[in-house]
CSV table of C-alpha atoms in Angstrom, one decimal:
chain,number,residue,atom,x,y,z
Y,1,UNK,CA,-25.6,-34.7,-20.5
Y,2,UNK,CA,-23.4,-33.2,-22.7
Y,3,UNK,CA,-19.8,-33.4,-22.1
Y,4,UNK,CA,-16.9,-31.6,-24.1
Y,5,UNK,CA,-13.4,-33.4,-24.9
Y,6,UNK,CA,-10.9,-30.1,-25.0
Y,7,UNK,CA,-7.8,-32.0,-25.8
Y,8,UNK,CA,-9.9,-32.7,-29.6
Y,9,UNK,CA,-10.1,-28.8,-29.7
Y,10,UNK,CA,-7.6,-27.0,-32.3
Y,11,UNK,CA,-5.4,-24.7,-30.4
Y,12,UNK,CA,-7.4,-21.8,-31.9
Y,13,UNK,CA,-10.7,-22.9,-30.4
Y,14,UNK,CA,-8.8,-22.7,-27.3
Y,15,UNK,CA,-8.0,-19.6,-27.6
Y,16,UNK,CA,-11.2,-18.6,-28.0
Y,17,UNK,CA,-12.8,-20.4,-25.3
Y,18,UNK,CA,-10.4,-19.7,-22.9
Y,19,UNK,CA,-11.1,-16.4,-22.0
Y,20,UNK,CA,-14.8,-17.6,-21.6
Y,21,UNK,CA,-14.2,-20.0,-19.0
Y,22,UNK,CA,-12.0,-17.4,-17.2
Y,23,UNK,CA,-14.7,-15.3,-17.1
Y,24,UNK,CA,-17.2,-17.9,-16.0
Y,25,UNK,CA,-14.7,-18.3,-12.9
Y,26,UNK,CA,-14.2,-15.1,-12.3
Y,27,UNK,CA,-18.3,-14.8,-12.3
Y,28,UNK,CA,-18.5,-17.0,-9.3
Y,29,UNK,CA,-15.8,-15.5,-7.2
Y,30,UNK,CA,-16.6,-13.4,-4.3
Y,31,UNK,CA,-15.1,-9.9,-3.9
Y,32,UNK,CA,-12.6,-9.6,-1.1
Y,33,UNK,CA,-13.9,-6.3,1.4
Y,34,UNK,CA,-11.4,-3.9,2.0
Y,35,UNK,CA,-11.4,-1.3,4.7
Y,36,UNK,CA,-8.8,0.4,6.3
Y,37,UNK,CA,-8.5,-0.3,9.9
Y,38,UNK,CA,-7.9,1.6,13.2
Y,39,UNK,CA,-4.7,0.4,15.4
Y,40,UNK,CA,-5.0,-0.6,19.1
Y,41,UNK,CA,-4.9,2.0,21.9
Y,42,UNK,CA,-1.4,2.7,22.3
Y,43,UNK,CA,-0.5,2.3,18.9
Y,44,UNK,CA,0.5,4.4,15.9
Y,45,UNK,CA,-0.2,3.5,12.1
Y,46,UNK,CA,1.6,4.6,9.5
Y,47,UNK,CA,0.0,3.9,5.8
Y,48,UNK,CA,2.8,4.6,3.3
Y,49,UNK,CA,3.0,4.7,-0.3
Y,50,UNK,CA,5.0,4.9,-3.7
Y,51,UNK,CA,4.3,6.6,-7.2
Y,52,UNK,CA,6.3,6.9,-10.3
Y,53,UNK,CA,4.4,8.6,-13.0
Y,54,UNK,CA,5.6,8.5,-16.7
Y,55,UNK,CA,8.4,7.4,-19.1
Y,56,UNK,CA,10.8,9.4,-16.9
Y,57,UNK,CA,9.8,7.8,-13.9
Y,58,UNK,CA,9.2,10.4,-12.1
Y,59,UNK,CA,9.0,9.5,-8.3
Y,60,UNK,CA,7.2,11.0,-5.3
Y,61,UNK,CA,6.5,9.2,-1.6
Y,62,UNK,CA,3.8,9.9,1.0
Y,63,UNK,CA,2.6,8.8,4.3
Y,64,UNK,CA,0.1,9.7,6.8
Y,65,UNK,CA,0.1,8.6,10.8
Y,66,UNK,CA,-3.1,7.9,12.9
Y,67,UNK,CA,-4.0,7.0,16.1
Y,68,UNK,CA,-6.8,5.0,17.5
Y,69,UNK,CA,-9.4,7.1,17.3
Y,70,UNK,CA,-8.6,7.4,13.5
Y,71,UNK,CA,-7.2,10.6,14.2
Y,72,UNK,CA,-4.5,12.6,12.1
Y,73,UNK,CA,-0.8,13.1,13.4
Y,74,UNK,CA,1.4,13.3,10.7
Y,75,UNK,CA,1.5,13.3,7.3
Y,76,UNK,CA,4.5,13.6,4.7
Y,77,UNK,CA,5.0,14.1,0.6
Y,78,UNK,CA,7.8,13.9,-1.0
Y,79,UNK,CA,9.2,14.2,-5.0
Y,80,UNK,CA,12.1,12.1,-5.5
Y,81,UNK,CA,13.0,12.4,-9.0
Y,82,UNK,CA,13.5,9.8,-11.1
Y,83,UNK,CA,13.2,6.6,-9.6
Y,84,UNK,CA,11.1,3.5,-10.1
Y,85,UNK,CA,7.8,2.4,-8.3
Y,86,UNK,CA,9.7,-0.3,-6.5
Y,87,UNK,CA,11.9,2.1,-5.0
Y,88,UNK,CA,9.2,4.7,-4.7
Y,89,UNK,CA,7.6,2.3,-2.3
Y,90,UNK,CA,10.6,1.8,-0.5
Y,91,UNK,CA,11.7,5.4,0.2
Y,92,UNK,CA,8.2,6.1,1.2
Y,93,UNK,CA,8.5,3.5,3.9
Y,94,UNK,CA,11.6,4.7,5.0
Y,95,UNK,CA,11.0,8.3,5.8
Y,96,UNK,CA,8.0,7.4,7.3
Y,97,UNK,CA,9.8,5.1,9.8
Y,98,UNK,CA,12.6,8.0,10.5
Y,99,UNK,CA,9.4,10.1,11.3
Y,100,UNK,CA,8.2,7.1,13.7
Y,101,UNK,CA,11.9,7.7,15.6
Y,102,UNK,CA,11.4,11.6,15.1
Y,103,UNK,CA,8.3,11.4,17.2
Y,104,UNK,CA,9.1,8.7,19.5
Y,105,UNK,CA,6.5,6.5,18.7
Y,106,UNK,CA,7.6,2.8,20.4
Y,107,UNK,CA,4.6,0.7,19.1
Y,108,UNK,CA,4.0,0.9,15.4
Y,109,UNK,CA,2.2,-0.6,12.8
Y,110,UNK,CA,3.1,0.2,9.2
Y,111,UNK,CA,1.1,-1.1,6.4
Y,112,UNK,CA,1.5,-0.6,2.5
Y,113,UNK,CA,-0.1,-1.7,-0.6
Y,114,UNK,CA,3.0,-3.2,-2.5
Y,115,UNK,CA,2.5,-6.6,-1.0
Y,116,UNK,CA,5.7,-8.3,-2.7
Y,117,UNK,CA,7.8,-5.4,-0.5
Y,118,UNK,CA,5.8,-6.1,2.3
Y,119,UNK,CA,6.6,-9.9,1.7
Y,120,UNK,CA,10.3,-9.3,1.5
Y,121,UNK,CA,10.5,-6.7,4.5
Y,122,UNK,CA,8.6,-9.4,6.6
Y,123,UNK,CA,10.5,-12.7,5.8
Y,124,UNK,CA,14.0,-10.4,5.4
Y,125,UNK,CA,14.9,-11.9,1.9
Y,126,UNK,CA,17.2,-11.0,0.2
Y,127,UNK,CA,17.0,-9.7,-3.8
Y,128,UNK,CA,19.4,-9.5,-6.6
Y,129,UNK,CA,18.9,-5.0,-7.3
Y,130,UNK,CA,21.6,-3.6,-4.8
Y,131,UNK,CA,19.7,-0.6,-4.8
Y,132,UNK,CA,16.7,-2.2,-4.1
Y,133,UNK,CA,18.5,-4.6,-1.1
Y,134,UNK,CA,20.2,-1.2,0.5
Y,135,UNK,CA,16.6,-0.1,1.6
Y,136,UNK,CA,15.3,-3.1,2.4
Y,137,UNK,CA,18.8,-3.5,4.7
Y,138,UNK,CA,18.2,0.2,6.2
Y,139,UNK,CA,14.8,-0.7,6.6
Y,140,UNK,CA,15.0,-4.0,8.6
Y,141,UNK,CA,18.0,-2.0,10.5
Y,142,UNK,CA,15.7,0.3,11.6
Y,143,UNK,CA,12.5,-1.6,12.8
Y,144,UNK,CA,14.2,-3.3,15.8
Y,145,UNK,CA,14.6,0.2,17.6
Y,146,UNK,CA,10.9,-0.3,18.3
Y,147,UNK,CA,9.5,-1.6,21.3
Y,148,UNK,CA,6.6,-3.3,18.8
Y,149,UNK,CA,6.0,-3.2,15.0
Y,150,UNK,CA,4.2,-5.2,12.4
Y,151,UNK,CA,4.1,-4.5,9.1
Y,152,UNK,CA,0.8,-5.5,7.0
Y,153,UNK,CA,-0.2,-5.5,3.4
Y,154,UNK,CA,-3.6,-3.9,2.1
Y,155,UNK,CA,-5.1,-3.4,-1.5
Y,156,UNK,CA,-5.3,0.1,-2.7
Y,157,UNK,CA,-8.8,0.6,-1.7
Y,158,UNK,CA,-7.5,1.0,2.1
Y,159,UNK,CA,-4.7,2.6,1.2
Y,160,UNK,CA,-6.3,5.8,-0.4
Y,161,UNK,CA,-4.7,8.8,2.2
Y,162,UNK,CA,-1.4,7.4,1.3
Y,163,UNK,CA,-1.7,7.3,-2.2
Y,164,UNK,CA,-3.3,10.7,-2.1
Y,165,UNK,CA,-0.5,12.3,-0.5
Y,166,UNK,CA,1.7,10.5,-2.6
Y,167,UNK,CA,0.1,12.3,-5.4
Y,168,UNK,CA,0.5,15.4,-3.8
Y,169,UNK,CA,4.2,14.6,-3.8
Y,170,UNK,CA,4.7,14.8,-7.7
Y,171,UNK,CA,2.8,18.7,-7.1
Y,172,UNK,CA,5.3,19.5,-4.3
Y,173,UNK,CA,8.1,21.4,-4.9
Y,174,UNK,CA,9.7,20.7,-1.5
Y,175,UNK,CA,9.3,18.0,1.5
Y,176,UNK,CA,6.2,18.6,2.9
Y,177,UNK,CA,5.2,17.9,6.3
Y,178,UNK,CA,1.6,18.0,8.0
Y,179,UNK,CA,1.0,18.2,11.9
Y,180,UNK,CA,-2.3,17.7,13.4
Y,181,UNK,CA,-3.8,19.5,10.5
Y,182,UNK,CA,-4.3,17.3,7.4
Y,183,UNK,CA,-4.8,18.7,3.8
Y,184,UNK,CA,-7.8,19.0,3.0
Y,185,UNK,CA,-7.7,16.7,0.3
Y,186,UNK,CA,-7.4,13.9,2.5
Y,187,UNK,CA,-10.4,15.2,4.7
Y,188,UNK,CA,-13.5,12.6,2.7
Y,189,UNK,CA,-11.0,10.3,2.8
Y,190,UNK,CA,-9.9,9.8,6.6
Y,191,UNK,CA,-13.7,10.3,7.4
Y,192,UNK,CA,-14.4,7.1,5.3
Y,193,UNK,CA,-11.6,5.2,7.0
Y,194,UNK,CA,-13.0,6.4,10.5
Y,195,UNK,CA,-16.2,5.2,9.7
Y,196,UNK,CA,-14.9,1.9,8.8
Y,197,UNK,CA,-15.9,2.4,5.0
Y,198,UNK,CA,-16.2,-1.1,2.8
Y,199,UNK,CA,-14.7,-1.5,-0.6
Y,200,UNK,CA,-15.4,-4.3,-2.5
Y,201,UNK,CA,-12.5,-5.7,-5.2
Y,202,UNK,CA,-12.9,-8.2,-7.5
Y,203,UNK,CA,-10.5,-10.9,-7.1
């Protein structure tokens, strides 16, 4: 057997072999599946999402509601000018849960891709931004008037119809609301979700 004694290795040799024993790790992983899922009878989900686009940051928000049968209630796009994605993410969550009052749904769950916010909505901490803390305060205001909510985090890959109509937010020259009818450019995408569609990520 042939065994290796790193420490003996000049720092550039490290260097080179470390991204090759990353990779070897990597290699061996498994990919995590991701699918979007449906919520309980009873229950509304709302999947949210954030985008800023560019140097300027240019901001937009978007949303979509489901029941479950997977089927579409609501969806919402937004510009918001210059922003940043943090806060993109924030104010997307937000005017999907003054939709949730809007409609009077009582038992909600609301999932996102940005899992730090999701993190920090969930455990109520507190951050240093005081832009940032004002709509995690409005937020975590707001959740109690339900009679249930969780909140969940979910890689991109089952977050697409949110991200999608978070896209059509930069395109939007004014709040846009959808009822009962989706865009159509959400139509392959909700179809996949319904049929319980499998992504798989690397790790």
């Amino acid at each position: 057997m042939i065994m290796f004694s790193f420490t003996s290795f000049s720092r550039c040799q490290r260097l080179v072999n470390k991204p090759i024993l990353t990779l070897l790790r990597n290699f061996h992983k498994e990919p995590i599946p991701v699918a979007w899922e449906k919520p309980e009878i009873g229950w509304t989900k709302l999947n949210f999402d954030g985008s800023c686009k560019g140097r300027a940051g240019k901001g937009s928000i978007g949303g979509i509601f489901r029941n479950h049968k997977a089927e579409f209630l609501l969806g919402y796009a937004e510009s918001i000018g210059r922003t940043t994605s943090t806060i993109a993410e924030l104010a997307a969550l937000r005017r999907g849960l003054e939709l949730v009052l809007e409609n009077g749904w009582n038992d909600v769950w609301l999932e996102g891709d940005a899992k730090t916010l999701v993190d920090i909505i969930v455990e109520k901490r507190r951050v240093r931004c005081a832009e940032v803390q004002r709509h995690v305060s409005d937020i975590i205001s707001i959740i109690p008037e339900f009679d249930n909510c969780m909140i969940t985090h979910i890689f991109r890959e089952g977050n697409r119809a949110a991200h999608k109509l978070a896209q059509l937010g930069h395109q939007s020259q004014k709040p846009q609301i959808w009822r009962r009818i989706p865009p159509h450019q959400l139509l392959q995408i909700m179809h996949e979700d319904a049929e319980g569609k499998i992504f798989f990520r690397r790790r």
